[in-house]
């Protein structure tokens, strides 16, 4: 199953944060910070501005920082994805 | 009876979720997640942007993921449908 | 007395729902669902978008599904009508 | 004293509702429905849309249905008037 | 001291209402209605719409009806004035 | 240290109100009205309207009346300034 | 790791305020004012206005005054950064 997001929407796969800190301590669930990094899995056809389609800035495969708590969670083939608007993506990690 | 939605509206038929999980367990009503998949039954004439009609991205027959709790429920010939704005449709399932 | 609605407004006559169900049972007042079907009685001169008048999509005589609780009730010659914006009309029944 | 309303504003004179019903019963104050009919007394120079002046649809002398509770009451020469935006006028009675 | 209001702003001088009614009764402070008439003392350079300056409709010397409770009170040389947007002026008294 | 405000922003220096009234009475802190007069210290590059830069109406050195409680206080070299949008400036004192 | 902010966004590094006042007194944590100065680390591709990209006014390396409590905190390689919209930047310090 594949998703084709509409308009300025983007499907992202949130990166699992590691349950072990840099210093090697295993963190219990609640001590982990909510991750903000994700990978772009699919992008929409573009943003509609004044009747013109503006291509999105993010591309499939980009690692991005997104705004916490934004978007809609969907489950596809047993995996969790997030559908966000490009506006909820803050930056691309290079 | 047939519906012709206005403007950027779309008539969708929500997919019945199966009451049996992948592992074969029958789920009682409240344990079932609210379905988010639907099939497009009719599409409007387009979105009006700056006086120009922009054709909708979804087509009749598309399977779509839509935003939960959006739209208006209507009953036509005894069947339930949902009239949503295209903006409430997040992605097309391919 | 005749009404000429302004701009993108439409005068509709709500269809009386029948007080008898398909199976012939007479329903008391509160068991009846609020009707959502109406007939278009008069249409405005059009929607003003960027200084251009865009003709309305609905026409006099159309049966339409409208958004519940929208519009303003008016009584003309003893009959109840509803003045709604075209945006509150979801679909035309064909 | 005469008023020249600004922009898309209209001065209307609310029609006194008759204190007697069709069947001849005299109604006390609170039983009377708030009137919604008014006569246009003066119209503004037009609505400013994208830097263009769009002439108003209503004309002096028109009987109109207006949106209840809208507008600002003014007293001129001892008489009450209402200054409303054209957008608060729903329809012209012909 | 003179004020030059910015953009679509207008400096007005509220008319003192007379403390005596038509029938000659002197009204105590609280019985007086809040006045809504004012004289235009200075007008701004115009409203900025889509990058174009649109000249204001009111002129210095006009007597206007303004929307109650709008604007900002300023004291200049011991006298009270009100700076309002032209949009808060409902009509010109001719 | 010098500030270059962005866009339609303006740096102003609020005028100290005198703690003595016209009649020579020295006012304690709370009896003083919040001052509304300020001097323009720096102006931004202009307002962006529809992709065009519109030069600001206020100039460095202007004495202006500004809207109370607007803007952000900043301390530069030990002195307090206020960064406001031009829209929060009501009028220029000439 | 490097960040490329999207659209009109800017990555800034907040300046550590010194824990010692001008008069040499060491301040405990809560007595310190929230800093408002930051250095621009990365800028987005520009603001989208009416389908046109408008280049940002701030540049990498600029010291800026930003609006307190705006933006989203991100941790990159163990360091804290703030991603803000250019609109949350009030002025450039020269």
XYZ file of C-alpha atoms in Angstrom:
658
model
C 0.000 0.000 0.000
C 1.301 3.440 -0.967
C 0.052 6.888 0.000
C -0.078 9.939 -2.292
C -0.615 12.957 -0.013
C -2.835 15.799 -1.240
C -1.713 19.382 -1.849
C 0.966 20.616 0.557
C 0.862 17.474 2.678
C 3.801 15.190 3.385
C 3.903 11.628 4.779
C 6.725 11.206 7.309
C 8.070 8.259 9.306
C 9.086 9.358 12.794
C 12.553 8.155 13.815
C 12.565 5.815 16.768
C 14.582 7.470 19.466
C 17.094 5.220 21.041
C 16.248 4.101 24.502
C 19.882 4.445 25.493
C 21.526 7.830 26.196
C 24.933 8.935 24.912
C 26.453 7.828 28.202
C 24.919 4.382 27.827
C 22.104 4.572 30.341
C 18.882 2.815 29.296
C 15.953 5.223 29.640
C 12.477 4.132 30.763
C 9.596 5.243 28.525
C 8.614 8.494 30.205
C 12.144 9.850 30.505
C 12.528 9.852 26.753
C 11.931 13.150 24.987
C 9.326 13.116 22.242
C 11.291 12.718 19.010
C 11.106 15.494 16.452
C 13.093 13.923 13.645
C 11.420 12.095 10.793
C 12.060 10.853 7.296
C 9.959 12.009 4.342
C 8.183 9.044 2.745
C 5.874 10.792 0.247
C 5.162 14.395 -0.794
C 2.027 16.044 -2.157
C 1.564 17.705 -5.522
C 2.345 21.169 -4.141
C 0.875 24.166 -2.364
C -1.900 26.112 -4.075
C -1.114 29.834 -3.859
C -3.303 32.231 -5.850
C -4.269 29.475 -8.248
C -0.661 28.451 -8.909
C 0.864 25.176 -7.698
C 4.131 25.770 -5.836
C 6.325 22.659 -5.633
C 7.182 21.537 -2.108
C 10.656 22.218 -0.667
C 11.041 18.802 0.951
C 11.786 15.645 -1.078
C 11.291 11.940 -0.459
C 14.201 10.681 1.633
C 14.875 14.009 3.408
C 15.421 13.884 7.141
C 13.361 16.691 8.677
C 12.647 18.372 11.990
C 8.898 18.727 12.424
C 6.677 20.593 14.820
C 5.692 18.372 17.762
C 2.045 17.330 18.097
C 1.238 18.364 14.502
C -0.285 16.126 11.863
C -2.497 13.049 11.790
C -1.298 9.569 12.682
C -2.125 6.819 10.200
C -1.336 3.105 10.304
C -0.380 1.551 6.955
C 0.486 -2.158 6.717
C 0.988 -2.213 10.492
C 3.424 0.716 10.545
C 2.726 4.176 11.993
C 3.130 7.236 9.801
C 2.333 10.896 10.246
C 0.667 13.056 7.594
C 1.682 16.701 8.155
C 1.425 19.905 6.156
C 4.760 21.157 4.820
C 4.213 24.200 7.060
C 4.665 21.904 10.088
C 8.152 20.983 8.889
C 10.674 23.391 10.376
C 13.938 22.380 8.723
C 15.746 19.777 6.651
C 18.706 18.045 8.328
C 21.660 17.963 5.922
C -30.747 9.200 -5.952
C -27.412 10.774 -6.863
C -25.511 13.639 -5.197
C -23.518 16.336 -7.001
C -21.375 18.022 -4.333
C -20.781 21.795 -4.557
C -17.416 23.476 -5.052
C -14.518 21.679 -3.362
C -16.734 19.108 -1.662
C -16.498 15.347 -2.069
C -18.977 12.582 -1.174
C -17.216 9.597 0.401
C -18.370 6.172 1.607
C -16.526 5.174 4.781
C -15.085 1.653 4.665
C -16.523 -0.697 7.223
C -13.688 -1.815 9.417
C -13.547 -5.479 9.967
C -14.523 -6.610 13.384
C -11.796 -9.242 13.320
C -8.115 -8.414 13.840
C -5.233 -9.717 11.716
C -4.697 -12.470 14.258
C -8.334 -13.526 14.008
C -9.693 -12.129 17.248
C -13.214 -10.690 17.051
C -13.252 -7.189 18.485
C -16.180 -5.790 20.460
C -17.479 -2.389 19.303
C -15.486 -0.056 21.507
C -12.141 -1.750 20.907
C -12.346 -0.946 17.211
C -10.471 2.131 16.030
C -12.518 4.704 14.154
C -11.919 3.996 10.453
C -10.227 6.657 8.380
C -10.410 5.024 4.972
C -13.152 5.852 2.529
C -14.034 5.586 -1.138
C -14.809 8.664 -3.221
C -18.358 8.469 -4.587
C -18.776 11.933 -6.140
C -16.631 15.054 -6.528
C -17.544 18.757 -6.756
C -16.936 21.105 -9.661
C -13.683 22.389 -8.168
C -12.195 24.860 -5.726
C -12.698 28.568 -6.359
C -9.355 30.356 -5.955
C -9.162 34.022 -6.974
C -12.104 33.600 -9.307
C -10.595 30.558 -11.067
C -11.967 27.018 -10.706
C -9.217 24.561 -9.768
C -10.128 20.942 -10.521
C -10.065 18.615 -7.523
C -7.155 16.187 -7.047
C -9.326 13.248 -6.006
C -11.418 11.271 -8.488
C -14.487 9.035 -8.194
C -13.333 5.560 -7.147
C -10.213 6.738 -5.263
C -9.583 5.203 -1.866
C -8.652 8.041 0.481
C -7.504 8.688 4.032
C -9.615 11.467 5.523
C -9.405 13.567 8.636
C -11.416 11.993 11.483
C -14.544 13.828 12.702
C -14.639 16.076 9.622
C -17.577 16.457 7.260
C -21.335 16.063 7.459
C -23.110 12.705 7.580
C -25.969 12.219 5.131
C -28.248 9.235 4.583
C -29.139 8.500 0.953
C -31.407 5.567 0.061
C -30.746 4.105 3.509
C -26.955 4.241 3.227
C -24.644 6.562 5.190
C -22.286 8.861 3.338
C -20.002 11.670 4.391
C -19.710 15.003 2.574
C -16.253 16.481 3.241
C -14.189 19.304 1.766
C -11.224 18.114 -0.307
C -9.071 19.830 2.328
C -10.192 17.166 4.832
C -8.755 14.452 2.621
C -5.158 13.788 3.611
C -3.958 11.302 1.005
C -4.973 8.920 -1.759
C -4.196 5.219 -1.184
C -2.571 3.772 -4.305
C -44.343 38.613 -1.998
C -41.074 37.551 -3.608
C -37.507 37.590 -2.217
C -34.363 38.447 -4.200
C -31.424 37.249 -2.063
C -28.214 39.322 -2.017
C -24.816 38.163 -3.246
C -24.123 34.472 -2.643
C -27.327 33.896 -0.696
C -30.048 31.418 -1.579
C -33.651 31.129 -0.346
C -34.613 27.526 0.323
C -37.817 25.782 1.409
C -37.060 22.939 3.803
C -38.798 19.659 2.888
C -41.264 18.446 5.452
C -40.046 15.095 6.637
C -42.679 12.479 6.709
C -43.884 11.500 10.101
C -44.117 7.882 9.005
C -41.064 5.625 8.599
C -40.398 3.348 5.649
C -41.892 0.476 7.616
C -45.048 2.463 8.263
C -44.563 3.436 11.876
C -45.779 6.918 12.785
C -43.000 8.819 14.566
C -43.644 11.264 17.391
C -42.017 14.711 17.017
C -38.748 14.145 18.860
C -37.973 10.832 17.169
C -37.828 12.528 13.787
C -34.397 13.480 12.493
C -33.923 17.101 11.567
C -34.420 17.296 7.797
C -31.504 18.391 5.644
C -33.189 18.440 2.260
C -34.584 21.607 0.801
C -35.734 23.096 -2.491
C -34.126 26.237 -3.906
C -36.712 29.013 -4.240
C -34.519 31.996 -5.206
C -30.804 32.604 -5.823
C -28.638 35.698 -5.365
C -26.764 37.620 -8.047
C -23.528 35.714 -7.380
C -20.456 35.566 -5.194
C -18.049 38.495 -5.239
C -14.493 37.139 -5.591
C -11.695 39.656 -6.206
C -14.145 42.139 -7.632
C -15.651 39.614 -10.085
C -19.178 38.207 -9.768
C -19.147 34.407 -9.910
C -22.555 32.914 -10.790
C -23.974 30.529 -8.208
C -23.870 26.769 -8.849
C -27.383 26.103 -7.574
C -30.489 27.015 -9.571
C -34.134 27.659 -8.691
C -35.904 24.306 -8.411
C -32.820 22.305 -7.371
C -33.219 19.912 -4.463
C -30.238 20.413 -2.177
C -28.648 19.019 0.968
C -27.776 21.880 3.288
C -25.739 22.193 6.432
C -27.931 21.791 9.533
C -28.447 24.842 11.780
C -27.133 27.245 9.125
C -28.975 30.255 7.746
C -31.699 32.606 8.939
C -35.358 31.650 9.167
C -37.819 34.079 7.590
C -41.618 33.903 7.368
C -43.116 35.104 4.084
C -46.894 35.062 3.541
C -47.201 32.662 6.483
C -44.672 30.147 5.134
C -41.237 29.454 6.625
C -38.151 29.801 4.454
C -34.440 29.696 5.144
C -31.920 32.156 3.705
C -28.508 30.461 3.539
C -25.193 31.246 1.880
C -24.366 28.964 -1.071
C -21.404 27.795 1.037
C -23.897 26.160 3.441
C -25.248 24.006 0.621
C -23.322 20.758 0.490
C -24.680 19.029 -2.608
C -27.408 19.008 -5.233
C -29.648 15.910 -5.319
C -30.008 14.704 -8.912
C -30.561 66.158 8.909
C -29.400 63.610 6.331
C -26.921 60.729 6.657
C -24.425 59.604 3.994
C -23.199 56.158 5.080
C -19.559 55.223 4.447
C -18.347 52.407 2.200
C -20.626 49.357 2.176
C -22.938 50.696 4.860
C -26.664 51.265 4.494
C -29.089 53.278 6.649
C -32.379 51.443 7.149
C -35.660 52.265 8.890
C -37.082 49.217 10.643
C -40.769 48.572 9.892
C -43.011 48.789 12.895
C -44.656 45.431 13.345
C -48.318 45.549 13.913
C -49.413 44.824 17.413
C -52.412 42.910 16.106
C -52.184 39.363 14.709
C -53.833 38.127 11.511
C -56.696 36.794 13.568
C -57.199 40.186 15.211
C -55.733 39.553 18.635
C -53.792 42.457 20.128
C -50.358 41.265 21.232
C -48.608 42.555 24.316
C -44.996 43.751 23.794
C -43.082 40.572 24.582
C -45.260 38.306 22.440
C -44.309 40.221 19.323
C -41.548 38.756 17.175
C -38.595 41.024 16.519
C -39.209 42.558 13.090
C -36.702 41.809 10.332
C -38.113 44.011 7.583
C -36.770 47.474 6.933
C -36.733 50.181 4.283
C -33.462 51.466 2.839
C -33.066 55.185 3.558
C -29.497 55.839 2.355
C -26.698 53.773 0.787
C -22.913 54.118 0.962
C -20.517 54.789 -1.898
C -19.786 51.090 -2.379
C -17.685 48.178 -1.163
C -13.919 48.378 -1.554
C -12.667 45.085 -3.033
C -9.012 44.906 -4.134
C -8.882 48.651 -4.540
C -12.013 48.761 -6.731
C -15.324 50.265 -5.601
C -18.191 47.832 -6.173
C -21.602 49.530 -6.219
C -24.073 48.276 -3.630
C -26.910 45.946 -4.683
C -29.568 47.632 -2.558
C -31.089 50.991 -3.495
C -32.868 53.745 -1.567
C -36.522 52.755 -1.157
C -35.919 48.977 -1.269
C -37.693 46.879 1.349
C -35.149 44.455 2.747
C -34.865 41.522 5.141
C -31.896 42.101 7.431
C -30.017 39.967 9.889
C -31.420 40.388 13.420
C -29.237 42.086 16.032
C -26.835 43.461 13.411
C -25.905 47.112 12.955
C -25.775 50.226 15.114
C -28.855 52.136 16.243
C -28.789 55.895 15.714
C -31.397 58.524 16.545
C -31.802 61.296 13.970
C -34.339 64.100 14.505
C -36.058 61.945 17.126
C -36.444 58.887 14.853
C -34.581 55.594 15.226
C -32.529 54.238 12.338
C -30.131 51.362 11.941
C -26.793 51.576 10.148
C -25.866 48.105 8.836
C -23.302 46.720 6.417
C -24.780 45.495 3.117
C -23.530 42.065 4.166
C -26.123 42.072 6.970
C -28.905 42.460 4.422
C -30.140 39.020 3.381
C -32.631 39.754 0.627
C -34.688 42.413 -1.122
C -38.489 42.029 -0.930
C -39.992 42.534 -4.389
C 0.321 71.106 18.550
C -1.121 69.386 15.478
C -1.663 65.687 14.777
C -1.169 63.947 11.404
C -2.868 60.541 11.714
C -1.291 57.539 9.991
C -2.853 55.498 7.191
C -6.636 55.154 7.456
C -6.847 56.892 10.815
C -8.874 60.001 11.578
C -8.703 62.418 14.542
C -12.177 63.405 15.723
C -13.502 65.780 18.387
C -16.551 64.316 20.111
C -19.505 66.731 20.341
C -20.494 67.613 23.857
C -24.047 66.480 24.341
C -26.286 68.995 25.888
C -27.233 68.319 29.447
C -30.737 69.592 28.793
C -33.398 67.554 26.980
C -35.717 68.866 24.253
C -38.385 69.417 26.860
C -35.981 71.465 28.947
C -35.207 69.039 31.717
C -31.596 69.110 32.941
C -30.159 65.606 32.908
C -27.763 64.337 35.540
C -24.548 62.693 34.195
C -25.625 59.072 34.067
C -28.948 59.733 32.353
C -27.189 61.160 29.323
C -26.726 58.832 26.371
C -23.134 58.405 25.213
C -22.697 60.798 22.284
C -21.919 59.338 18.879
C -21.469 62.538 16.889
C -18.048 64.013 16.294
C -16.247 66.481 14.059
C -13.298 65.417 11.906
C -10.161 67.361 12.914
C -7.477 65.567 10.840
C -7.371 62.697 8.334
C -4.642 60.192 7.474
C -2.881 59.744 4.141
C -5.251 56.961 3.069
C -5.979 53.253 3.323
C -3.423 50.821 1.922
C -5.246 48.222 -0.202
C -3.132 45.799 -2.267
C -0.246 48.247 -2.274
C -2.402 51.153 -3.490
C -3.299 54.159 -1.326
C -7.054 54.790 -1.348
C -7.978 58.336 -0.253
C -10.276 58.529 2.765
C -13.974 59.344 2.294
C -14.212 61.712 5.254
C -12.759 65.227 5.162
C -11.637 67.720 7.806
C -14.706 69.541 9.093
C -17.191 66.706 8.410
C -19.654 65.882 11.153
C -19.698 62.097 11.505
C -21.487 59.330 13.368
C -18.893 56.957 14.805
C -19.037 53.536 16.384
C -19.262 53.796 20.199
C -16.295 52.628 22.262
C -13.970 52.546 19.242
C -10.659 54.375 18.959
C -8.016 55.692 21.339
C -8.449 58.786 23.497
C -5.631 61.328 23.380
C -5.246 64.637 25.208
C -3.673 67.457 23.165
C -3.160 70.905 24.685
C -5.617 69.998 27.418
C -8.402 68.932 25.038
C -9.649 65.371 24.507
C -9.638 63.866 21.025
C -10.299 60.414 19.657
C -8.160 58.688 17.028
C -10.305 56.172 15.136
C -9.928 54.158 11.959
C -12.139 55.336 9.106
C -13.827 51.931 9.357
C -15.213 52.982 12.757
C -16.994 55.921 11.151
C -20.481 54.862 10.111
C -21.813 57.869 8.260
C -21.326 61.548 7.464
C -24.075 63.927 8.653
C -25.022 66.304 5.833
C 24.983 49.611 19.639
C 22.436 50.400 16.933
C 19.209 48.617 15.995
C 17.877 48.093 12.451
C 14.233 47.030 12.836
C 12.806 44.451 10.406
C 9.982 45.051 7.954
C 7.310 47.442 9.213
C 8.819 47.748 12.673
C 9.945 50.983 14.324
C 12.179 51.571 17.364
C 10.808 54.330 19.573
C 12.000 56.052 22.764
C 9.100 56.784 25.087
C 9.055 60.379 26.391
C 9.415 60.655 30.120
C 6.298 62.319 31.415
C 6.897 65.092 33.784
C 6.089 64.344 37.345
C 4.690 67.828 37.804
C 1.243 68.886 36.546
C 0.460 72.142 34.716
C -0.568 73.693 38.003
C 2.742 72.734 39.573
C 1.695 69.852 41.756
C 4.211 67.005 41.962
C 2.485 63.705 41.149
C 3.325 60.443 42.873
C 4.026 57.470 40.569
C 0.577 55.947 40.310
C -1.226 59.231 39.647
C 0.730 59.714 36.433
C -0.995 58.690 33.233
C 0.885 56.192 31.102
C 2.708 58.258 28.478
C 1.753 57.756 24.855
C 4.260 60.052 23.194
C 7.525 58.740 21.827
C 10.336 59.677 19.475
C 11.211 57.509 16.469
C 14.795 56.255 16.772
C 14.978 53.770 13.839
C 12.616 52.571 11.109
C 12.394 49.259 9.238
C 12.858 48.668 5.523
C 9.136 48.866 4.849
C 5.890 46.910 4.880
C 5.552 43.927 2.560
C 2.199 44.141 0.745
C 1.548 41.665 -2.087
C 5.257 41.192 -2.610
C 5.930 44.945 -2.835
C 7.831 46.913 -0.179
C 5.889 50.001 0.909
C 8.060 52.622 2.603
C 7.024 53.535 6.140
C 5.204 56.817 6.823
C 7.157 57.680 9.975
C 10.737 58.938 9.862
C 13.614 58.987 12.355
C 13.146 61.979 14.646
C 9.329 62.106 14.369
C 7.382 62.551 17.592
C 4.537 60.047 17.510
C 1.470 58.988 19.488
C 1.479 55.216 19.869
C -1.031 52.680 21.016
C -0.602 51.926 24.753
C 0.640 48.465 25.765
C 1.784 47.620 22.222
C 5.284 46.531 21.229
C 8.220 44.821 22.910
C 10.500 46.502 25.433
C 14.227 46.177 24.809
C 17.147 47.519 26.818
C 20.102 48.796 24.739
C 23.197 50.218 26.434
C 21.200 50.598 29.636
C 18.342 52.560 28.022
C 14.790 51.311 27.470
C 13.310 51.325 23.978
C 10.137 49.968 22.477
C 9.957 48.073 19.179
C 6.477 48.520 17.688
C 4.878 47.849 14.319
C 4.052 50.993 12.352
C 0.422 49.923 12.683
C 0.659 50.626 16.434
C 1.575 54.248 15.719
C -1.586 56.336 15.602
C -0.357 59.755 14.537
C 2.658 62.010 14.059
C 2.792 65.149 16.229
C 3.696 68.153 14.088
C 24.798 17.967 11.369
C 23.477 21.057 9.594
C 19.952 22.465 9.414
C 18.336 24.072 6.344
C 15.214 25.863 7.607
C 12.095 25.896 5.414
C 10.462 28.988 3.931
C 10.667 32.075 6.146
C 12.239 30.211 9.049
C 15.573 31.026 10.669
C 17.756 28.957 13.018
C 19.196 31.087 15.824
C 21.574 30.430 18.711
C 20.488 32.317 21.827
C 23.296 34.279 23.489
C 24.117 33.118 26.968
C 23.501 36.023 29.263
C 26.242 36.639 31.693
C 25.494 35.660 35.218
C 27.253 38.772 36.466
C 25.688 42.240 36.373
C 27.420 45.424 35.224
C 28.235 46.214 38.848
C 29.863 42.802 39.292
C 27.208 41.017 41.313
C 26.720 37.337 40.450
C 23.034 36.649 39.783
C 21.284 33.432 40.756
C 19.275 31.720 38.014
C 15.851 33.241 38.583
C 17.070 36.821 38.876
C 18.401 36.737 35.343
C 16.196 38.236 32.651
C 15.315 35.945 29.777
C 17.799 36.835 27.027
C 16.439 38.212 23.772
C 19.624 38.386 21.747
C 20.626 35.612 19.377
C 22.898 34.894 16.448
C 21.532 33.729 13.097
C 22.929 30.283 12.239
C 20.892 29.389 9.135
C 18.176 31.069 7.045
C 15.339 29.622 4.957
C 14.811 29.962 1.225
C 12.486 32.942 1.626
C 8.910 33.977 2.344
C 6.217 32.944 -0.119
C 4.022 35.969 -0.882
C 1.455 35.650 -3.682
C 3.448 32.861 -5.270
C 6.697 34.870 -5.256
C 9.672 34.027 -3.017
C 10.843 37.081 -1.101
C 14.417 36.744 0.206
C 14.794 37.068 3.974
C 16.166 40.287 5.501
C 18.379 38.556 8.054
C 21.643 36.846 7.089
C 23.783 34.151 8.673
C 25.985 35.753 11.314
C 23.581 38.623 12.135
C 22.972 39.372 15.805
C 19.235 39.804 16.245
C 16.656 40.735 18.865
C 13.847 38.186 18.801
C 10.419 37.995 20.319
C 10.517 36.137 23.670
C 8.803 32.739 23.903
C 8.553 32.411 20.117
C 9.897 29.496 18.070
C 10.653 25.842 18.659
C 13.652 24.589 20.621
C 15.748 21.904 18.943
C 18.869 20.115 20.184
C 21.517 19.455 17.528
C 24.772 17.686 18.436
C 24.094 18.443 22.083
C 23.570 22.188 21.569
C 20.264 24.062 21.887
C 18.972 26.109 18.976
C 15.745 27.921 18.285
C 13.866 27.767 14.975
C 11.797 30.950 14.579
C 9.915 32.597 11.729
C 11.557 35.775 10.444
C 8.441 37.587 11.655
C 9.499 36.787 15.248
C 12.750 38.680 14.721
C 12.265 42.305 15.714
C 15.555 43.938 14.747
C 19.156 43.374 13.690
C 21.824 44.700 16.082
C 24.478 46.593 14.113
